[in-house]
PDB file of N, CA and C in Angstrom:
ATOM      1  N   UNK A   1     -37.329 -55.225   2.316  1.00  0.00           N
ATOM      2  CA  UNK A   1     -37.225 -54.981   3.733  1.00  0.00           C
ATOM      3  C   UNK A   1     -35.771 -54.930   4.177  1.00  0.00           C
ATOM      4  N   UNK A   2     -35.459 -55.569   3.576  1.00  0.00           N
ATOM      5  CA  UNK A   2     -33.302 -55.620   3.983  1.00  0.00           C
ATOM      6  C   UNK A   2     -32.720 -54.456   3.807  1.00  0.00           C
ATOM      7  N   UNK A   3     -33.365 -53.847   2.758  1.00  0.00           N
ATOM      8  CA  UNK A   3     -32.778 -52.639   2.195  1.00  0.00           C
ATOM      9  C   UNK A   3     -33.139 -51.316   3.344  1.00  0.00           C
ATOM     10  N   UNK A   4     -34.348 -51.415   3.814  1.00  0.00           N
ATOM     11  CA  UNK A   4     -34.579 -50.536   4.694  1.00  0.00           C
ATOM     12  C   UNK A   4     -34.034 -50.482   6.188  1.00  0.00           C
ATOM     13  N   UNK A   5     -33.329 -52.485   6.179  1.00  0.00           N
ATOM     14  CA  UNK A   5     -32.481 -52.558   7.779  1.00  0.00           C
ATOM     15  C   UNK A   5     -31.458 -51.889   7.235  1.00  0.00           C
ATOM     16  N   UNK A   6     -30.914 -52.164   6.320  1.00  0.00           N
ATOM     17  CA  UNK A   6     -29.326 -51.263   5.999  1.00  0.00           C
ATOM     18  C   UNK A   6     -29.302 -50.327   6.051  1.00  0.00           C
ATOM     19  N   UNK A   7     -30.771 -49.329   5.664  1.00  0.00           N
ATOM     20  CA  UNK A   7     -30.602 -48.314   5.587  1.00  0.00           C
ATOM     21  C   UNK A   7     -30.291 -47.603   7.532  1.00  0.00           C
ATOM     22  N   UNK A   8     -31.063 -48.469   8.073  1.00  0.00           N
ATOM     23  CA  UNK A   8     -31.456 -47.685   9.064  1.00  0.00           C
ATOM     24  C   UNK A   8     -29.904 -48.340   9.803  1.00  0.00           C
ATOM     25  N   UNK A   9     -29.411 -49.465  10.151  1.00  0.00           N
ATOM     26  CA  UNK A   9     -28.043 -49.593  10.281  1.00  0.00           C
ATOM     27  C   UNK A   9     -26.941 -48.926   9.929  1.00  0.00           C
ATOM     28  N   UNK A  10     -27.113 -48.220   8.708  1.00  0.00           N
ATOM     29  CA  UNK A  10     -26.124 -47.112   8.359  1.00  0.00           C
ATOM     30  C   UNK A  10     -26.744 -45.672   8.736  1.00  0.00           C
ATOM     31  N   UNK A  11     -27.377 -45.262   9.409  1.00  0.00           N
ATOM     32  CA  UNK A  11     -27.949 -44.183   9.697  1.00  0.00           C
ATOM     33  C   UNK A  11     -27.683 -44.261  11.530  1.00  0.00           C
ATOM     34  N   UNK A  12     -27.744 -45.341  11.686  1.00  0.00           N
ATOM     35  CA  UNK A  12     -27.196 -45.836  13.454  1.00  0.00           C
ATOM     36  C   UNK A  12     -25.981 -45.428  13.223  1.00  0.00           C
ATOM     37  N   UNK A  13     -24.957 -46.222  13.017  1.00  0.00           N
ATOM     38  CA  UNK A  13     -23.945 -46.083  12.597  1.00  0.00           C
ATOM     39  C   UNK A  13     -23.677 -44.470  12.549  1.00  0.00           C
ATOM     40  N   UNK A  14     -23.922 -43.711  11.875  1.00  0.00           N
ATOM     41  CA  UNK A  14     -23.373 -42.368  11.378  1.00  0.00           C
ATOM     42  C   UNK A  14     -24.016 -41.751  12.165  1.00  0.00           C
ATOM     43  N   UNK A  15     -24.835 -41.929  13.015  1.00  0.00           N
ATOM     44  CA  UNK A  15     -24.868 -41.245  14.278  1.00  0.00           C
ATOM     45  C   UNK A  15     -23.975 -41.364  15.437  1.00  0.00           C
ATOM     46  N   UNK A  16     -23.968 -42.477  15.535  1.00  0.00           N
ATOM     47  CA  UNK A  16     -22.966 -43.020  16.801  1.00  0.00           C
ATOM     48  C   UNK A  16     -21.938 -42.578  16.573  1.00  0.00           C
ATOM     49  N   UNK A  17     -21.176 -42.523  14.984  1.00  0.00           N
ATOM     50  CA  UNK A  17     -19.956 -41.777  15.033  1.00  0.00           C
ATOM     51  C   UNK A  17     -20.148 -40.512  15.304  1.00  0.00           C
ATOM     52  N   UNK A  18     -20.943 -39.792  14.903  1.00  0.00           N
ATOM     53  CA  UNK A  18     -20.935 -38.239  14.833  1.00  0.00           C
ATOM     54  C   UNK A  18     -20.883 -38.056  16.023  1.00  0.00           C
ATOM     55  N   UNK A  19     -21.572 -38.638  17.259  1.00  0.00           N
ATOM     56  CA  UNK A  19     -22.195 -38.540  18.725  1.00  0.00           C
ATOM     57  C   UNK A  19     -20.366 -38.784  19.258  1.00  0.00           C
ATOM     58  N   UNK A  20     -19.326 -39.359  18.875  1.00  0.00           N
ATOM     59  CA  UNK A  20     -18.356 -40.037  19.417  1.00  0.00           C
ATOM     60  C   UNK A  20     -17.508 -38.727  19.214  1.00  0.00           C
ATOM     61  N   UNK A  21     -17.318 -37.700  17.999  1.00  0.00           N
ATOM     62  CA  UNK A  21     -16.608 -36.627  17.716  1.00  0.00           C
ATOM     63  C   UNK A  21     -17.157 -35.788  18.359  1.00  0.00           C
ATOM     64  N   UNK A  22     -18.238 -35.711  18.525  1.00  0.00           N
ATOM     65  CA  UNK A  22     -18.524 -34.430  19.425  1.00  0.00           C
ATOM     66  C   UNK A  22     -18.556 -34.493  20.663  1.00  0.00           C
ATOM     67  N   UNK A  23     -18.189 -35.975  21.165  1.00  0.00           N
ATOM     68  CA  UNK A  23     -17.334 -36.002  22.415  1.00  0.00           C
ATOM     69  C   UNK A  23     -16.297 -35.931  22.756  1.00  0.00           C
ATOM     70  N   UNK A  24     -15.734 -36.459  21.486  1.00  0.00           N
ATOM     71  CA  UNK A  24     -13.892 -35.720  21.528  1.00  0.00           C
ATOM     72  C   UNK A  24     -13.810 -34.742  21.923  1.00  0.00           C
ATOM     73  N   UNK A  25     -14.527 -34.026  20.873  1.00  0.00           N
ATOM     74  CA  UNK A  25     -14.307 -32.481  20.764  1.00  0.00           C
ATOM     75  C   UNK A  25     -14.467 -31.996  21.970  1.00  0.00           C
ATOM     76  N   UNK A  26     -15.755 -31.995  22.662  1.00  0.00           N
ATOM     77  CA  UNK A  26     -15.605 -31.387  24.209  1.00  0.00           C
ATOM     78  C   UNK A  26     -14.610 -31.662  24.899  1.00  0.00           C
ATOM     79  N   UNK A  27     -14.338 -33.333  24.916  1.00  0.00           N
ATOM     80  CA  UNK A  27     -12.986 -33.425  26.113  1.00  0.00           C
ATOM     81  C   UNK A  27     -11.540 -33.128  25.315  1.00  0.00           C
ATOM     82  N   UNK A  28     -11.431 -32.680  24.111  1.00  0.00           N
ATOM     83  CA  UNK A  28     -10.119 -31.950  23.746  1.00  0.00           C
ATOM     84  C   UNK A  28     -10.389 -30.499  24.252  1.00  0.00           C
ATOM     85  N   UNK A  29     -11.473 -29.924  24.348  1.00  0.00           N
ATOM     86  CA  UNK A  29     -11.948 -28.485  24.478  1.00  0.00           C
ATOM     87  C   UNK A  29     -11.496 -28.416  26.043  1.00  0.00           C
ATOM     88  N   UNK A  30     -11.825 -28.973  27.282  1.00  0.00           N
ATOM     89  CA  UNK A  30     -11.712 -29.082  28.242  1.00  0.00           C
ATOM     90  C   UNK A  30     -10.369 -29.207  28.946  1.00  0.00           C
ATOM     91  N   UNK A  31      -9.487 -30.251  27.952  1.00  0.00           N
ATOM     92  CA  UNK A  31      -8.202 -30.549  28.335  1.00  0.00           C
ATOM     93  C   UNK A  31      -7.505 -29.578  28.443  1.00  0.00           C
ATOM     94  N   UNK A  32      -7.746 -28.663  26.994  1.00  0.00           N
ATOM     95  CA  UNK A  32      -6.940 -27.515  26.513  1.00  0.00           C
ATOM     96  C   UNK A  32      -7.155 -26.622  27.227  1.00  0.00           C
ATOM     97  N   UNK A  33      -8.457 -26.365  27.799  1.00  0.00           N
ATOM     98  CA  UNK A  33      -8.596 -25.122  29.123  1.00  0.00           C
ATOM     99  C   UNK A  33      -7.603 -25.686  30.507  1.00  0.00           C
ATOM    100  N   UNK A  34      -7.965 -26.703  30.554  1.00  0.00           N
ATOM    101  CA  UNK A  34      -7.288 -26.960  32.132  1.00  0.00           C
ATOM    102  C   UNK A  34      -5.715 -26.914  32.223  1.00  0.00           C
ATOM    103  N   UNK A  35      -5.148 -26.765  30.918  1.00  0.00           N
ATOM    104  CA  UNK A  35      -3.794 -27.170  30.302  1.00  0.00           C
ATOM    105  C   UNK A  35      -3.104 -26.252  31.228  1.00  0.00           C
ATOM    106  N   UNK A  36      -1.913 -26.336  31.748  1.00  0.00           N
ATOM    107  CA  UNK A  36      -0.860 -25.709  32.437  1.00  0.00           C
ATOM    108  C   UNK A  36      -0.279 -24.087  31.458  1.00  0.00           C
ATOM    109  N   UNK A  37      -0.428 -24.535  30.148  1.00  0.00           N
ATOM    110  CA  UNK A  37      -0.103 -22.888  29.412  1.00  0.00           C
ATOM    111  C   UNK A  37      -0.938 -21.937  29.486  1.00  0.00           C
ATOM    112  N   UNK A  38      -2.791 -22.271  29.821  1.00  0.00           N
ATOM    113  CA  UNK A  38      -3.624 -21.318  29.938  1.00  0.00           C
ATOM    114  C   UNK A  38      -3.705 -21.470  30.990  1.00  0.00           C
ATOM    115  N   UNK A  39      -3.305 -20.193  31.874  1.00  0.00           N
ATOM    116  CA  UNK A  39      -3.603 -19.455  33.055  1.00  0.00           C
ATOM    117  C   UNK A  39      -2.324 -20.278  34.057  1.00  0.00           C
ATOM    118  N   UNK A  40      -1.700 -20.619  33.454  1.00  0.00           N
ATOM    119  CA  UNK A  40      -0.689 -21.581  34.696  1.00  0.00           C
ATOM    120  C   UNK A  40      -0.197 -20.118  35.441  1.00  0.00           C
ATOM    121  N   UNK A  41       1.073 -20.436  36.154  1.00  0.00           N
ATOM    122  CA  UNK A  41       2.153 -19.764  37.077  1.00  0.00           C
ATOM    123  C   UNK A  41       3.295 -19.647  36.125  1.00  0.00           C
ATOM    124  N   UNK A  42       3.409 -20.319  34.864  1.00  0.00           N
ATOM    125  CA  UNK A  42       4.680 -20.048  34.132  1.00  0.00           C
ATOM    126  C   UNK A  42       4.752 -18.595  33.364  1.00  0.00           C
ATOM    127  N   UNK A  43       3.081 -17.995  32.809  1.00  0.00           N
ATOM    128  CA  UNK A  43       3.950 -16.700  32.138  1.00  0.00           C
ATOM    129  C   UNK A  43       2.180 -16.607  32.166  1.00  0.00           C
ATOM    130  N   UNK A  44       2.800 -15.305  32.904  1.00  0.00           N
ATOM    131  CA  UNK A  44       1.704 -14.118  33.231  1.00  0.00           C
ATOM    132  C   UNK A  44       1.483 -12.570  32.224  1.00  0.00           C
ATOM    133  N   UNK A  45       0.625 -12.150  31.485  1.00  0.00           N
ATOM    134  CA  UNK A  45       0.838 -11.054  30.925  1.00  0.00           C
ATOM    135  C   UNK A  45       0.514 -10.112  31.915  1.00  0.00           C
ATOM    136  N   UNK A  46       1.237  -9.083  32.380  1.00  0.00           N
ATOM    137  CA  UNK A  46       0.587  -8.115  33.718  1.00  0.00           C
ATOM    138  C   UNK A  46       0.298  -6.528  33.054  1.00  0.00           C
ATOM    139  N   UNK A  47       0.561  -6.297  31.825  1.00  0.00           N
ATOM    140  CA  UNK A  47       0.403  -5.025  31.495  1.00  0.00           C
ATOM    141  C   UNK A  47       0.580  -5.101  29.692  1.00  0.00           C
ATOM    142  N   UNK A  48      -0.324  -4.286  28.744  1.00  0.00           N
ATOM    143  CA  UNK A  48      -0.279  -4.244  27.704  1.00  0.00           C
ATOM    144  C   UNK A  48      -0.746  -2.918  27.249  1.00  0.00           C
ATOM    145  N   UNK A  49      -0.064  -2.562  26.393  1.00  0.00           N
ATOM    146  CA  UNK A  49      -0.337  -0.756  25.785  1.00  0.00           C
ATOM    147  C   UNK A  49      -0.275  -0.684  24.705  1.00  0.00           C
ATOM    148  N   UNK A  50      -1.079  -0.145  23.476  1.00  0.00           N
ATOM    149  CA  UNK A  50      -0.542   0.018  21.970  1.00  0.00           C
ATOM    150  C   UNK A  50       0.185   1.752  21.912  1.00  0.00           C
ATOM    151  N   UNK A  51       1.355   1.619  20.894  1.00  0.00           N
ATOM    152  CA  UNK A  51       2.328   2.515  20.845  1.00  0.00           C
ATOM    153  C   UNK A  51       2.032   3.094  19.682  1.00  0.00           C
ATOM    154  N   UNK A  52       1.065   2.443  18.675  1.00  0.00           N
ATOM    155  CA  UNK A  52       1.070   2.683  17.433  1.00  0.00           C
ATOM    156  C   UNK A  52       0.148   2.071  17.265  1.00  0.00           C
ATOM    157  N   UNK A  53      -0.548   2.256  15.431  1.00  0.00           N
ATOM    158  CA  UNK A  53      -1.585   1.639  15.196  1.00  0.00           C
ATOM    159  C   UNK A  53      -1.369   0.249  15.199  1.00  0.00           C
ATOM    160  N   UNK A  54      -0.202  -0.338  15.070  1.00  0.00           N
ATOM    161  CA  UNK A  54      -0.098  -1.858  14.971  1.00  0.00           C
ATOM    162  C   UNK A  54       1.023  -2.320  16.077  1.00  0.00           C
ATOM    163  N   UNK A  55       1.184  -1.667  16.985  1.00  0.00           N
ATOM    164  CA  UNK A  55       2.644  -1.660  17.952  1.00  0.00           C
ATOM    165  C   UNK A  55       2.356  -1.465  19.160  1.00  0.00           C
ATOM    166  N   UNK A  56       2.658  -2.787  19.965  1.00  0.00           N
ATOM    167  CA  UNK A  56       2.369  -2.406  21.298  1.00  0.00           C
ATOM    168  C   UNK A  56       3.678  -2.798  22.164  1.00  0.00           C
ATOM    169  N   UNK A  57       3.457  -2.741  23.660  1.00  0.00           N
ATOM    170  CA  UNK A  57       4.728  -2.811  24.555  1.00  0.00           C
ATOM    171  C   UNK A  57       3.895  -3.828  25.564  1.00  0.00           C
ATOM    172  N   UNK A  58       4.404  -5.080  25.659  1.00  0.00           N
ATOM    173  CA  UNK A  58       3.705  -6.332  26.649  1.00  0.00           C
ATOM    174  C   UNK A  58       4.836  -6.385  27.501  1.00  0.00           C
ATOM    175  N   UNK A  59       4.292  -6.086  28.942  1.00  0.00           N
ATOM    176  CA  UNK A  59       5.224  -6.763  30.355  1.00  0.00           C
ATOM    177  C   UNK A  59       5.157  -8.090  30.444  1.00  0.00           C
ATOM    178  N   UNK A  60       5.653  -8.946  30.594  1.00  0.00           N
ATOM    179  CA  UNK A  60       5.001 -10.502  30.712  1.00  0.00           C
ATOM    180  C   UNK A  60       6.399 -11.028  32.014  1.00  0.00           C
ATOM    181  N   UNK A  61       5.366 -11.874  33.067  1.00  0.00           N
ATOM    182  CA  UNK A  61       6.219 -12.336  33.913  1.00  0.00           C
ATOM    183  C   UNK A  61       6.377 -13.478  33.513  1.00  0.00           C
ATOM    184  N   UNK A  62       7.481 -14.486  33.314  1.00  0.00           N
ATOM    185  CA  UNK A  62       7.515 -15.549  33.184  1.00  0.00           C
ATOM    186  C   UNK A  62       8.590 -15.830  34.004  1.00  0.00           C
ATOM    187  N   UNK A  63       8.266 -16.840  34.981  1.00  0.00           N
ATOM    188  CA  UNK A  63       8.569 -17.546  36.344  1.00  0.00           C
ATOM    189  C   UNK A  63       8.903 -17.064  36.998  1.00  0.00           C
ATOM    190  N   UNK A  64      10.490 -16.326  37.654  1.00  0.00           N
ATOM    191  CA  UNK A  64      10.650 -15.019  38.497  1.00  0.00           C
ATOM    192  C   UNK A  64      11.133 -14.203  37.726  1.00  0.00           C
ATOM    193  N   UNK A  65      10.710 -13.816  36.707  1.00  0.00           N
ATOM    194  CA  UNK A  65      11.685 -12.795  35.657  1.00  0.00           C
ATOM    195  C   UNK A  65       9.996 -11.981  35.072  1.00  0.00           C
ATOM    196  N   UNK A  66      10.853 -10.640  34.821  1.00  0.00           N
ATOM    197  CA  UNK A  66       9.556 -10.229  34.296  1.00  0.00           C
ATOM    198  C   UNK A  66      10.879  -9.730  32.774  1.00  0.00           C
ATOM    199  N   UNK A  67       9.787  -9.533  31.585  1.00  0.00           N
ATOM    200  CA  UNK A  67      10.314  -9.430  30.176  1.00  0.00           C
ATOM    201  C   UNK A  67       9.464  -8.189  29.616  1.00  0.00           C
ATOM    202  N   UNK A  68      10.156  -7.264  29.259  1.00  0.00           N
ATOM    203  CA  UNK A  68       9.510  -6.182  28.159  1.00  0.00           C
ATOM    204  C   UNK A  68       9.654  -6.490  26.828  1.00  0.00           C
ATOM    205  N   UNK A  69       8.493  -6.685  26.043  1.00  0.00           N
ATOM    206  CA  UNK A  69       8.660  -7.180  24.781  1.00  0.00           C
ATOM    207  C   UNK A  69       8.010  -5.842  24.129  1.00  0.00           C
ATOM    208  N   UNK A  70       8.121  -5.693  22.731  1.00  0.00           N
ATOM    209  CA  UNK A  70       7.907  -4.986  21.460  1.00  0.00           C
ATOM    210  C   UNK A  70       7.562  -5.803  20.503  1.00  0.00           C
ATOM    211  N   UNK A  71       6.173  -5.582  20.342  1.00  0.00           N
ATOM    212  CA  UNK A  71       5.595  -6.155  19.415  1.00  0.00           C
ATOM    213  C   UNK A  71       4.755  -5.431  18.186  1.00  0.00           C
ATOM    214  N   UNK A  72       5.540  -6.135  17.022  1.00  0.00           N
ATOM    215  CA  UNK A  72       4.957  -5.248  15.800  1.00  0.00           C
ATOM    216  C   UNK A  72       4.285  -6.529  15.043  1.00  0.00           C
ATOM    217  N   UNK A  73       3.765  -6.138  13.872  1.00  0.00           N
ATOM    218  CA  UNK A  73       3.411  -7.227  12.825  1.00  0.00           C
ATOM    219  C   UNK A  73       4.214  -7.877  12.093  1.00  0.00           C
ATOM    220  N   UNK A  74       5.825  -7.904  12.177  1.00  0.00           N
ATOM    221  CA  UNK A  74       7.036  -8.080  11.616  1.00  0.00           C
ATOM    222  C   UNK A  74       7.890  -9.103  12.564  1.00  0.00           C
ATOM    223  N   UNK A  75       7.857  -8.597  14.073  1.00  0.00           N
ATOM    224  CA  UNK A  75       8.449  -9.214  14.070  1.00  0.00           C
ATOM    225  C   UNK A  75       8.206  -9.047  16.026  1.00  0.00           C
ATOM    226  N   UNK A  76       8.568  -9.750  17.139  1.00  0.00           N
ATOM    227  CA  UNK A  76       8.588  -9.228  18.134  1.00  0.00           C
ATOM    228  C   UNK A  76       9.986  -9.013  19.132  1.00  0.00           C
ATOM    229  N   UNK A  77      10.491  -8.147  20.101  1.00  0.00           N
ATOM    230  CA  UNK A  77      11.716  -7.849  20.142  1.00  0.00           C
ATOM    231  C   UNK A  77      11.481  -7.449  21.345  1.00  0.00           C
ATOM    232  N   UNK A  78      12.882  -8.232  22.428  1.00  0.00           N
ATOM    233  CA  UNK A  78      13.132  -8.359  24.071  1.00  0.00           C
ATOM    234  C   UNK A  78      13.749  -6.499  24.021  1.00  0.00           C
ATOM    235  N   UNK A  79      12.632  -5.748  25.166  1.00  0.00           N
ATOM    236  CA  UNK A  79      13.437  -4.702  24.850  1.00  0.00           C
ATOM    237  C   UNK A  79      14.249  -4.849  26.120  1.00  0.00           C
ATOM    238  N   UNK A  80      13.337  -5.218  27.790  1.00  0.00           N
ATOM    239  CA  UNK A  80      14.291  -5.376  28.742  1.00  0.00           C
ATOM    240  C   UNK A  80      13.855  -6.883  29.575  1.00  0.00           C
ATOM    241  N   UNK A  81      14.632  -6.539  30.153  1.00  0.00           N
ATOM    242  CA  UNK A  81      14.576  -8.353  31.093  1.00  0.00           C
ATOM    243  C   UNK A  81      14.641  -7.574  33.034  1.00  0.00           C
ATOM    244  N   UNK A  82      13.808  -7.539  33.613  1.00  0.00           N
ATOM    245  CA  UNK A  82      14.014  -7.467  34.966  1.00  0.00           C
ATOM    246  C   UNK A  82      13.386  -8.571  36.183  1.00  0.00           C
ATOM    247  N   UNK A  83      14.092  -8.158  36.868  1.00  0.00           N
ATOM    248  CA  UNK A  83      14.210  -9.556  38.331  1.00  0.00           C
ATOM    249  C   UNK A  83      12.893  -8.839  38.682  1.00  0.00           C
ATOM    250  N   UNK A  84      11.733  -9.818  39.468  1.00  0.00           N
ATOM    251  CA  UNK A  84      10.347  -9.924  39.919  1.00  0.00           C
ATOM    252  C   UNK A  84      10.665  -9.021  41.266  1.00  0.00           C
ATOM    253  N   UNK A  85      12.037  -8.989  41.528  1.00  0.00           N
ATOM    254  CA  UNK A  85      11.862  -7.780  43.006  1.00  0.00           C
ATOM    255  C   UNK A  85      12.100  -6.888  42.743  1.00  0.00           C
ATOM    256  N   UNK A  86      12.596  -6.370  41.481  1.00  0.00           N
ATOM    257  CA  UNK A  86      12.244  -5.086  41.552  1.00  0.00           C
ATOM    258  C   UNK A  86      11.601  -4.490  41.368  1.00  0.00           C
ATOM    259  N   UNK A  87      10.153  -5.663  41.076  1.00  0.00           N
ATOM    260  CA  UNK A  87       8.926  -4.847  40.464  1.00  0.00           C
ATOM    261  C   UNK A  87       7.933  -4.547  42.010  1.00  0.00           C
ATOM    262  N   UNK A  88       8.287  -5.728  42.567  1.00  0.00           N
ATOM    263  CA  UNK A  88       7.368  -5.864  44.230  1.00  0.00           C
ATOM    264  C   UNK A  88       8.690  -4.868  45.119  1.00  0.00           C
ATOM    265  N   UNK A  89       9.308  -4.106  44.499  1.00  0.00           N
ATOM    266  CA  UNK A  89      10.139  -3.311  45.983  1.00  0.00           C
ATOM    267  C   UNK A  89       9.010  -2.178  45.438  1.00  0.00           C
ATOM    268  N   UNK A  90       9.192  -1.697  43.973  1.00  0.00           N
ATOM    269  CA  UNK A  90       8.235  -0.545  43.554  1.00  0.00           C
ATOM    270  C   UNK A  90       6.971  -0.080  44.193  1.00  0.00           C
ATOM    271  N   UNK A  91       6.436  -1.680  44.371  1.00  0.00           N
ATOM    272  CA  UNK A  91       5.183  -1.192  44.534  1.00  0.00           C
ATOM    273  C   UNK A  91       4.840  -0.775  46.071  1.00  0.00           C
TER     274      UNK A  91
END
């Protein structure tokens, strides 16, 4: 009979842990959405185009600056840097 409390004590046990990680896991899952890098005000992607089969051109605003980047599979490269008013006089 002892053998069958242990058993079932170690079967408690390895539930309760398992039940404890997969609560981590949600509230790491949750944290990481609410996190200031996804979707904050610090860097916005506002436009993306492929140039090539593996090459594209990303606008990205980050804080009052907007950045033209070039992005390949090698490597990625600032092509220009412009001030956020000259994108809102444009429009």
């Amino acid at each position: 009979m002892t053998e069958a409390f242990d058993l079932q004590r170690l079967l408690l046990s390895l539930g309760v842990v398992l039940l404890l990680l997969v609560f981590l896991a949600l509230a790491a899952r949750q944290w990481r959405l609410r996190s200031p890098l996804q979707g904050g005000t610090e860097l916005e992607v506002l436009s993306s185009t492929y140039v090539g089969p593996k090459e594209r051109v990303i606008l990205l605003r980050v804080r009052d600056r907007e950045v033209l980047l070039g992005v390949s599979p090698q490597q990625i490269s600032t092509l220009s840097e412009l001030a956020e008013a000259s994108h809102a006089e444009a429009q």
